[in-house]
Short mmCIF file of C-alpha atoms in Angstrom, two decimals:
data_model
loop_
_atom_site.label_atom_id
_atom_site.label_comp_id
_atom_site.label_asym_id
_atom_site.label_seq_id
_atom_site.Cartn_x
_atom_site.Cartn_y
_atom_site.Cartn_z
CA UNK A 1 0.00 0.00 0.00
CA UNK A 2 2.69 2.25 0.71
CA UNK A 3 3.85 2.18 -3.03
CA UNK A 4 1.07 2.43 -4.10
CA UNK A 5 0.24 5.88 -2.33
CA UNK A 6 4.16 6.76 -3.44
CA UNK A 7 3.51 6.21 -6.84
CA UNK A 8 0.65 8.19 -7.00
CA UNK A 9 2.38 10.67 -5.56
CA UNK A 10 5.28 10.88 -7.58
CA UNK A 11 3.22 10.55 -10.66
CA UNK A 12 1.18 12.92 -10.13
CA UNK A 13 4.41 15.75 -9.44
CA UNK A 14 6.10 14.08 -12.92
CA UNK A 15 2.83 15.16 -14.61
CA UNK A 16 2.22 18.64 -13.18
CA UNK A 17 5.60 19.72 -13.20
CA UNK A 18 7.27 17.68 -15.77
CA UNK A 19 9.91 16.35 -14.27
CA UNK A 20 10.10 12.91 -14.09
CA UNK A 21 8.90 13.16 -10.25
CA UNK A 22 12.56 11.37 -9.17
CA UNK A 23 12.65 14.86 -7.32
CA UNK A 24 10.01 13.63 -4.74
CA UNK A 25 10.72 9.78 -5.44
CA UNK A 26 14.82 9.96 -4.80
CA UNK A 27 14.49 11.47 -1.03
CA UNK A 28 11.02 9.38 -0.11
CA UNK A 29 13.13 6.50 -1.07
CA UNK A 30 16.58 7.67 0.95
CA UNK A 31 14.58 8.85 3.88
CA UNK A 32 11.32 7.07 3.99
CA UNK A 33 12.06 3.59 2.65
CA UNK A 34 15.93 3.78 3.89
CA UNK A 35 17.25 2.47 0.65
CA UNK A 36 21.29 3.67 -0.22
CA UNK A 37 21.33 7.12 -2.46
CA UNK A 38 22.55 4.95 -5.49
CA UNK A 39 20.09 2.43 -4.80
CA UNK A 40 17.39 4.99 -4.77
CA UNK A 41 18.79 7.15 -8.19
CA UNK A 42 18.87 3.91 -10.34
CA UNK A 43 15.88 2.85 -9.13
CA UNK A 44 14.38 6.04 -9.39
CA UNK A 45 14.44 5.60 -12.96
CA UNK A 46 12.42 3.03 -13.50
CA UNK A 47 9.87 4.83 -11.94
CA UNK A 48 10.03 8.17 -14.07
CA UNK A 49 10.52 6.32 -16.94
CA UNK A 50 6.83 4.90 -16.95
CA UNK A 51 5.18 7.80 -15.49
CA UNK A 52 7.02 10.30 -17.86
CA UNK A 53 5.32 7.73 -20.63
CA UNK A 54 1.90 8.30 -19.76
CA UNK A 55 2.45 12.20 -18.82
CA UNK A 56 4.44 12.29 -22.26
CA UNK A 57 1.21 10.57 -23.73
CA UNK A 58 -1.15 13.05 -21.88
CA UNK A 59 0.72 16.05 -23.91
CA UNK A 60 1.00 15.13 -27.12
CA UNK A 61 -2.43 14.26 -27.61
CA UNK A 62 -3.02 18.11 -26.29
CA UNK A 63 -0.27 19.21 -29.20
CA UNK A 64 1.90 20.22 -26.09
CA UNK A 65 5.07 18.96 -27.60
CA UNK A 66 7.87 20.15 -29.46
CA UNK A 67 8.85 17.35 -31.70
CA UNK A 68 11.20 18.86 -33.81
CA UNK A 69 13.51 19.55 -30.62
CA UNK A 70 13.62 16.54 -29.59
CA UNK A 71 15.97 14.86 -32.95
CA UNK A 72 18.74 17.01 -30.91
CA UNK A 73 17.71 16.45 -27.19
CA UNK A 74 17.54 12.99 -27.04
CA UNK A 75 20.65 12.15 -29.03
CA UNK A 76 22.58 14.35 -26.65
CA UNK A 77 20.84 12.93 -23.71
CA UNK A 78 22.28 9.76 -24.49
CA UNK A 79 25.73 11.00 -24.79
CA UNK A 80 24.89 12.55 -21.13
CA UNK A 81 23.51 9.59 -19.59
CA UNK A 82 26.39 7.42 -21.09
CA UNK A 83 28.81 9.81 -19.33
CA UNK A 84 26.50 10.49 -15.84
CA UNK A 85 26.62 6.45 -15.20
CA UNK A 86 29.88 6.40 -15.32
CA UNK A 87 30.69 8.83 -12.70
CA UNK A 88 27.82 7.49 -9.99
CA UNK A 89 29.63 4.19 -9.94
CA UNK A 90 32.43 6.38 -9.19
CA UNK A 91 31.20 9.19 -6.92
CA UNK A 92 30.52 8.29 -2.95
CA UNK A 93 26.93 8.72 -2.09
CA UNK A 94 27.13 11.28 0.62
CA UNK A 95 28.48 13.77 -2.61
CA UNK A 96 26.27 13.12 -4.63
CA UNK A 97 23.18 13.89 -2.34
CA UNK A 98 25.01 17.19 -1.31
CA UNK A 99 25.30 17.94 -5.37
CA UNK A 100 21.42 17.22 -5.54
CA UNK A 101 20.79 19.91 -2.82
CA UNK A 102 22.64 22.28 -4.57
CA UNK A 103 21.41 21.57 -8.02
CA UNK A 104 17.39 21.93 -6.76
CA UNK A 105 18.11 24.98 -4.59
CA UNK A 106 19.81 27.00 -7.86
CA UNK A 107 16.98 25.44 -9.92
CA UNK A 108 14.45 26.60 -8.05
CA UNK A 109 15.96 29.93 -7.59
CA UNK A 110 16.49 29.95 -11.36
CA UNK A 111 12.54 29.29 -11.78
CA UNK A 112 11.13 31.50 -9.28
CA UNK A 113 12.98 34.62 -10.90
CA UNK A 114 11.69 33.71 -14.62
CA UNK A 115 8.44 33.50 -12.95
CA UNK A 116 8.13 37.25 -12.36
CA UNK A 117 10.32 38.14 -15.69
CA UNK A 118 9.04 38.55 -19.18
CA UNK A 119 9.42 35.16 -21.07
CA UNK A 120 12.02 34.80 -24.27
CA UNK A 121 10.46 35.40 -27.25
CA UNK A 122 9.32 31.65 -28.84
CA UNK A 123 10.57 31.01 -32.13
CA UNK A 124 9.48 28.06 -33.81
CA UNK A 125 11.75 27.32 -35.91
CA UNK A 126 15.07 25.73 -35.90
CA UNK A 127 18.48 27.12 -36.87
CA UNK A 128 21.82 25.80 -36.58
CA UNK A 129 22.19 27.14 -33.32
CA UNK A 130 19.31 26.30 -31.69
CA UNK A 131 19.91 22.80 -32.62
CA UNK A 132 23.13 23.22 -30.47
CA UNK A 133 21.48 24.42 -27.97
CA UNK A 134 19.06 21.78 -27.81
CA UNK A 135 21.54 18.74 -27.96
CA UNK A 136 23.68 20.12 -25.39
CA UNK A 137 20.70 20.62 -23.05
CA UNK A 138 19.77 17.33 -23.97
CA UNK A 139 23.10 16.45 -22.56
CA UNK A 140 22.52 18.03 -19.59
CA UNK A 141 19.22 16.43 -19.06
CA UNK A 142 20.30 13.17 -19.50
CA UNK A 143 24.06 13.60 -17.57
CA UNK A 144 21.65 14.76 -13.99
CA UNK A 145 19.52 11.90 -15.06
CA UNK A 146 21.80 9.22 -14.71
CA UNK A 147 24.14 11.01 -12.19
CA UNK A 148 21.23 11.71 -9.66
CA UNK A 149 18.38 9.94 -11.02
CA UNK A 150 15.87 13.01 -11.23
CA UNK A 151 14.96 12.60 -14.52
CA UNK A 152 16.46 15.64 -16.37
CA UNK A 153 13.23 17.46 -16.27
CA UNK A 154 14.64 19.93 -13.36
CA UNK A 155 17.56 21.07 -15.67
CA UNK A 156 16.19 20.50 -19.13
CA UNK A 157 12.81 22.79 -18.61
CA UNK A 158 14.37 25.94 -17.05
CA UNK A 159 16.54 25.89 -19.61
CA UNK A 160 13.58 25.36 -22.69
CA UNK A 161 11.70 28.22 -21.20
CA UNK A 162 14.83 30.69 -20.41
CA UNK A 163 16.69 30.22 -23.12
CA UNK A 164 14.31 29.28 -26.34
CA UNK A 165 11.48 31.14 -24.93
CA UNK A 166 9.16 27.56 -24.39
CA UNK A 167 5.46 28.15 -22.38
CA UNK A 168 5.84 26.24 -19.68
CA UNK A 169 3.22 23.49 -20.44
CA UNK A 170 5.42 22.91 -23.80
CA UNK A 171 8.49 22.76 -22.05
CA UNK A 172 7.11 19.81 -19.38
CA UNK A 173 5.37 18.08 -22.23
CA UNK A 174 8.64 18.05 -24.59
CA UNK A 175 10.91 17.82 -21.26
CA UNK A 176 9.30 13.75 -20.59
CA UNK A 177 8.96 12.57 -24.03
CA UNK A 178 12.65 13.26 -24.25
CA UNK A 179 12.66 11.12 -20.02
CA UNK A 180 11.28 8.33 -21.10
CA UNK A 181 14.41 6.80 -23.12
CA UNK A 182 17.00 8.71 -21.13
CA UNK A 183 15.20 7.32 -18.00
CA UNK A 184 15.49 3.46 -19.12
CA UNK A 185 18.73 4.00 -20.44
CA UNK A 186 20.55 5.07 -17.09
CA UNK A 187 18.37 2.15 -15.50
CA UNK A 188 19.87 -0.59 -17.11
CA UNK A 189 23.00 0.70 -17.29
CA UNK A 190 23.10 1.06 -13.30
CA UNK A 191 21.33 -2.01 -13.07
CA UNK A 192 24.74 -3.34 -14.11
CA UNK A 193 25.98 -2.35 -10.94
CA UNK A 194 23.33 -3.96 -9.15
CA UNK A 195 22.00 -0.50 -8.12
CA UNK A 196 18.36 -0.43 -9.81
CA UNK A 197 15.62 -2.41 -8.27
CA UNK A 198 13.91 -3.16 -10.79
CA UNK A 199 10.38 -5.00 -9.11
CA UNK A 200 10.15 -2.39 -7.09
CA UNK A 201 10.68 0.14 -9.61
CA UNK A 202 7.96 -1.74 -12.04
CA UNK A 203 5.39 -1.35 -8.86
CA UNK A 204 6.00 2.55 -8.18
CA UNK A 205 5.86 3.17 -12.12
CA UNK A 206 2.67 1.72 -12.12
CA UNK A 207 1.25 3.27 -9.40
CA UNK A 208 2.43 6.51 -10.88
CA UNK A 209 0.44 5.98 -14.13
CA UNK A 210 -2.65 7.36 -13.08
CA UNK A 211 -1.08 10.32 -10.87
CA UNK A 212 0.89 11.51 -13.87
CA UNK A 213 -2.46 11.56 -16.21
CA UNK A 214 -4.21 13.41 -13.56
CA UNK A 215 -1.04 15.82 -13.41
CA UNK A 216 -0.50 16.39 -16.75
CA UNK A 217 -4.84 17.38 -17.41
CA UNK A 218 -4.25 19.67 -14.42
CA UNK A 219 -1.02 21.22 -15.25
CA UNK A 220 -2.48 21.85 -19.31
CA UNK A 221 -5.74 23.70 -17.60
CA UNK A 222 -3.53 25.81 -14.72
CA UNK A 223 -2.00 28.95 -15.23
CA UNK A 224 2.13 28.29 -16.00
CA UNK A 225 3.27 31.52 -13.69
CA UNK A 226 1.56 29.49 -10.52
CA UNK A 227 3.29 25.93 -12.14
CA UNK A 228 6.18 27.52 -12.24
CA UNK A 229 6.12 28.97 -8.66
CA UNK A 230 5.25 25.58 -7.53
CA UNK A 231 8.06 23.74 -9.14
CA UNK A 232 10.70 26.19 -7.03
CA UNK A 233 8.96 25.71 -3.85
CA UNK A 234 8.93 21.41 -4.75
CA UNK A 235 12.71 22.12 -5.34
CA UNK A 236 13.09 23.96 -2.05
CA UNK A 237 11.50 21.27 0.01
CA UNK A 238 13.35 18.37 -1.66
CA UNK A 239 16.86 20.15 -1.24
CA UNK A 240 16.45 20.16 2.47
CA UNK A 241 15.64 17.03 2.97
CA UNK A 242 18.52 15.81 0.72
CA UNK A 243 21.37 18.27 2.61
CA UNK A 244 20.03 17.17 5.93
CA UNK A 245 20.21 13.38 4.97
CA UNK A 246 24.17 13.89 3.80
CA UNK A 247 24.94 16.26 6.76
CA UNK A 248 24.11 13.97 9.15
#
């Protein structure tokens, strides 16, 4: 019952928000479910990879994708979830839950200020250098993914609606179609390791299903200045817990 309610849960923030909902899942599994920080990254990803599928699902039937972005962004996620596996067999756990901290509190910090500023001019259409932009955010996306097992979504949308001027309900919906491959990617390659659970993964994910529908029909109806406020406070909350848990 308890992953059940969990997966709901996290769902339901990867469909809102549109980021993969290993934000919420990553420090409920450290401090809740006492699993190690790897443990709970690789297995993480399990877990956003099937609720970023039906989230991803939710979007593009409401045209809330930017498919032309994502020949770039998930080519260079791949490069950065090659490279992010290979450091978090590397990196000792207490590190990398102080680097999460400090990656959400920035993030959120980040969000909160474009919430109040005028947006960057959308342009549709794609130019040499936008394609650059979008693989190496794509890298980005899937380098965090892997290395902290987030999902990419915290890095990868800030960075859609700063820098190419992406609504926010675009940049979630784009942000987990490009999760769901980057997402099963890092999982297997961790599961090398012996780091991702994969039955319990499997049972979160599909508990998540339905809270990542419900998230994604509430986030395309729901003003994106008040989404966006909520994703820095989400960020705030989660960065405590994850400092606290490595400063003990």
């Amino acid at each position: 019952m308890r992953d059940v309610l969990v997966g709901l849960l996290v769902g339901l923030f990867s469909g809102l928000l549109g980021v993969g909902g290993g934000i919420i899942l990553v420090p409920l599994l450290v401090l809740l479910m006492h699993k190690g920080q790897k443990e709970a990254q690789a297995t993480s990803l399990v877990v956003v990879a099937l609720g970023a599928t039906s989230g991803a699902l939710t979007y593009g039937v409401s045209n809330s994708v930017h498919w032309e972005s994502l020949l770039f962004l998930i080519p260079g996620g791949l490069l950065g979830t090659w490279v992010g596996t290979f450091l978090v067999k590397r990196v000792e756990s207490r590190w990398l839950q102080l680097f999460f901290a400090m990656l959400l509190v920035v993030t959120a910090f980040r969000i909160g200020v474009d919430s109040w500023t005028s947006p960057t001019e959308f342009v549709e259409g794609l130019t040499a250098a936008s394609a650059i932009g979008f693989a190496a955010s794509g890298f980005a996306m899937g380098f965090l993914s892997a290395l902290l097992g987030v999902g990419g979504g915290i890095i990868v949308i800030p960075l859609l609606v700063a820098l190419f001027g992406f609504p926010q309900q675009l940049a979630a919906g784009t942000s987990l179609v490009a999760m769901v491959p980057l997402a099963l990617f890092g999982a297997l390659r961790l599961s090398r390791s012996g780091f991702t659970q994969w039955f319990q993964g499997l049972r979160l994910g599909l508990a998540s299903i339905p809270g990542a529908v419900g998230g994604a029909l509430l986030a395309l109806s729901v003003e994106a200045t008040i989404l966006q406020v909520a994703f820095a406070i989400v960020l705030l909350v989660a960065a405590a817990s994850m400092a606290r848990k490595a400063l003990k």
